[in-house]
Amino acid sequence: KSFQDLLQKQEGDRALWEYPFAVAGVNITFMLIQILDIEAIKPRNLVGATFLKFLAENESAFDLLYCITFKLMDHQWLAMHASYMDFNCPTFLMLDLLRFMQTVMKSTRRQIERELLEENIKRLEDLPSYRLLN
């Protein structure tokens, strides 16, 4: 449901200038692959090892974390109150938009990593950002 809400822009205040949805999805996928160390046979970092425990208990853990991350990114994007005025002339609009998106993605990554490493997190539903799905 949350993913469909994001796709259709059905909930919450919408920014005057939306992020490119497909680009956001690709960036989130690659970001999660990196921070969870998915390409390694055995995770080489604590975030990846922590996620592996969640995956052992819930085969849909990646799907859930993906939705949480997307919703968090959307929340942070809207919190920045982006509008056309945040971007320079139309010639550089796409470049400015991508830079702005990189800033949001870095912030999202830091928060997801921080939440996954919190000691009291026993399952993905315990993540503070999980409440964004409701």
Short mmCIF file of C-alpha atoms in Angstrom, two decimals:
data_model
loop_
_atom_site.label_atom_id
_atom_site.label_comp_id
_atom_site.label_asym_id
_atom_site.label_seq_id
_atom_site.Cartn_x
_atom_site.Cartn_y
_atom_site.Cartn_z
CA LYS A 1 0.00 0.00 0.00
CA SER A 2 2.74 2.49 0.93
CA PHE A 3 4.57 1.88 -2.34
CA GLN A 4 1.39 2.51 -4.33
CA ASP A 5 0.77 5.68 -2.29
CA LEU A 6 4.24 6.91 -3.21
CA LEU A 7 3.84 5.97 -6.86
CA GLN A 8 0.46 7.69 -7.16
CA LYS A 9 1.49 10.59 -4.86
CA GLN A 10 -1.68 9.99 -2.85
CA GLU A 11 -0.62 10.83 0.71
CA GLY A 12 0.94 13.78 2.49
CA ASP A 13 1.94 17.18 1.25
CA ARG A 14 3.44 16.93 -2.19
CA ALA A 15 6.45 18.98 -3.19
CA LEU A 16 6.00 21.57 -5.91
CA TRP A 17 8.81 19.82 -7.77
CA GLU A 18 8.75 16.05 -7.44
CA TYR A 19 11.75 13.79 -7.67
CA PRO A 20 11.99 11.42 -10.64
CA PHE A 21 10.33 8.30 -9.22
CA ALA A 22 12.22 5.72 -11.29
CA VAL A 23 15.58 7.38 -10.56
CA ALA A 24 14.77 7.34 -6.85
CA GLY A 25 13.91 3.63 -7.03
CA VAL A 26 17.14 2.73 -8.81
CA ASN A 27 19.19 4.81 -6.35
CA ILE A 28 17.50 3.19 -3.36
CA THR A 29 18.13 -0.29 -4.78
CA PHE A 30 21.84 0.39 -5.29
CA MET A 31 22.12 2.12 -1.92
CA LEU A 32 20.63 -0.90 -0.12
CA ILE A 33 22.89 -3.29 -2.05
CA GLN A 34 25.87 -1.27 -0.81
CA ILE A 35 24.93 -0.75 2.82
CA LEU A 36 23.66 -4.32 3.28
CA ASP A 37 26.73 -5.71 1.49
CA ILE A 38 24.46 -7.98 -0.55
CA GLU A 39 27.08 -8.76 -3.21
CA ALA A 40 29.29 -10.48 -0.62
CA ILE A 41 28.75 -14.15 0.18
CA LYS A 42 29.07 -13.27 3.86
CA PRO A 43 28.39 -9.68 5.00
CA ARG A 44 31.58 -7.73 5.74
CA ASN A 45 29.90 -5.03 7.81
CA LEU A 46 27.65 -4.87 10.85
CA VAL A 47 24.70 -3.44 8.94
CA GLY A 48 24.79 -6.36 6.50
CA ALA A 49 25.12 -8.91 9.31
CA THR A 50 22.20 -7.32 11.16
CA PHE A 51 20.05 -7.39 8.03
CA LEU A 52 20.93 -11.06 7.46
CA LYS A 53 19.30 -11.86 10.82
CA PHE A 54 16.13 -10.05 9.73
CA LEU A 55 16.16 -11.93 6.44
CA ALA A 56 16.49 -15.28 8.23
CA GLU A 57 13.29 -14.49 10.14
CA ASN A 58 11.35 -12.86 7.31
CA GLU A 59 11.87 -13.72 3.65
CA SER A 60 10.23 -10.42 2.68
CA ALA A 61 12.72 -8.38 4.75
CA PHE A 62 14.32 -6.75 1.70
CA ASP A 63 10.93 -5.74 0.29
CA LEU A 64 9.94 -4.25 3.63
CA LEU A 65 13.24 -2.41 4.07
CA TYR A 66 12.97 -1.11 0.49
CA CYS A 67 9.52 0.35 1.22
CA ILE A 68 10.70 1.82 4.53
CA THR A 69 13.70 3.39 2.80
CA PHE A 70 11.62 4.79 -0.07
CA LYS A 71 9.10 6.26 2.36
CA LEU A 72 11.93 7.77 4.44
CA MET A 73 13.51 9.30 1.32
CA ASP A 74 10.12 10.73 0.30
CA HIS A 75 9.63 12.15 3.81
CA GLN A 76 13.05 13.81 3.74
CA TRP A 77 12.47 15.18 0.24
CA LEU A 78 9.21 16.78 1.30
CA ALA A 79 10.79 18.14 4.49
CA MET A 80 13.27 20.07 2.32
CA HIS A 81 10.34 21.90 0.64
CA ALA A 82 11.80 21.66 -2.84
CA SER A 83 10.29 23.89 -5.49
CA TYR A 84 11.24 25.28 -8.89
CA MET A 85 12.91 28.17 -7.07
CA ASP A 86 15.48 25.75 -5.61
CA PHE A 87 16.83 25.05 -9.06
CA ASN A 88 18.74 27.33 -11.41
CA CYS A 89 17.82 28.12 -15.00
CA PRO A 90 16.06 25.42 -17.05
CA THR A 91 19.31 24.46 -18.79
CA PHE A 92 20.73 23.25 -15.49
CA LEU A 93 17.45 22.09 -14.00
CA MET A 94 18.16 18.35 -14.33
CA LEU A 95 21.69 18.68 -12.97
CA ASP A 96 20.42 20.69 -9.99
CA LEU A 97 17.64 18.18 -9.42
CA LEU A 98 20.12 15.29 -9.41
CA ARG A 99 22.40 17.11 -6.95
CA PHE A 100 19.44 17.77 -4.69
CA MET A 101 18.44 14.12 -4.95
CA GLN A 102 21.98 13.03 -4.00
CA THR A 103 21.75 15.14 -0.85
CA VAL A 104 18.45 13.49 0.08
CA MET A 105 19.83 10.00 -0.68
CA LYS A 106 22.90 10.56 1.52
CA SER A 107 20.69 11.67 4.37
CA THR A 108 18.41 8.67 3.86
CA ARG A 109 21.37 6.29 3.82
CA ARG A 110 22.79 7.68 7.07
CA GLN A 111 19.44 7.36 8.81
CA ILE A 112 18.76 3.78 7.62
CA GLU A 113 22.26 2.68 8.67
CA ARG A 114 21.88 4.36 12.07
CA GLU A 115 18.47 2.76 12.66
CA LEU A 116 19.60 -0.72 11.63
CA LEU A 117 22.44 -0.54 14.15
CA GLU A 118 20.32 0.57 17.11
CA GLU A 119 20.57 -2.01 19.89
CA ASN A 120 16.84 -2.21 20.58
CA ILE A 121 15.98 -3.15 16.97
CA LYS A 122 15.01 -6.83 16.87
CA ARG A 123 13.00 -6.75 13.63
CA LEU A 124 12.39 -4.28 10.81
CA GLU A 125 9.06 -3.29 12.31
CA ASP A 126 11.04 -1.83 15.26
CA LEU A 127 12.83 0.70 13.05
CA PRO A 128 11.77 4.28 13.87
CA SER A 129 11.19 4.90 10.14
CA TYR A 130 8.78 1.95 9.96
CA ARG A 131 6.04 4.22 11.32
CA LEU A 132 6.21 6.17 8.04
CA LEU A 133 4.51 3.21 6.35
CA ASN A 134 1.32 3.75 8.33
#
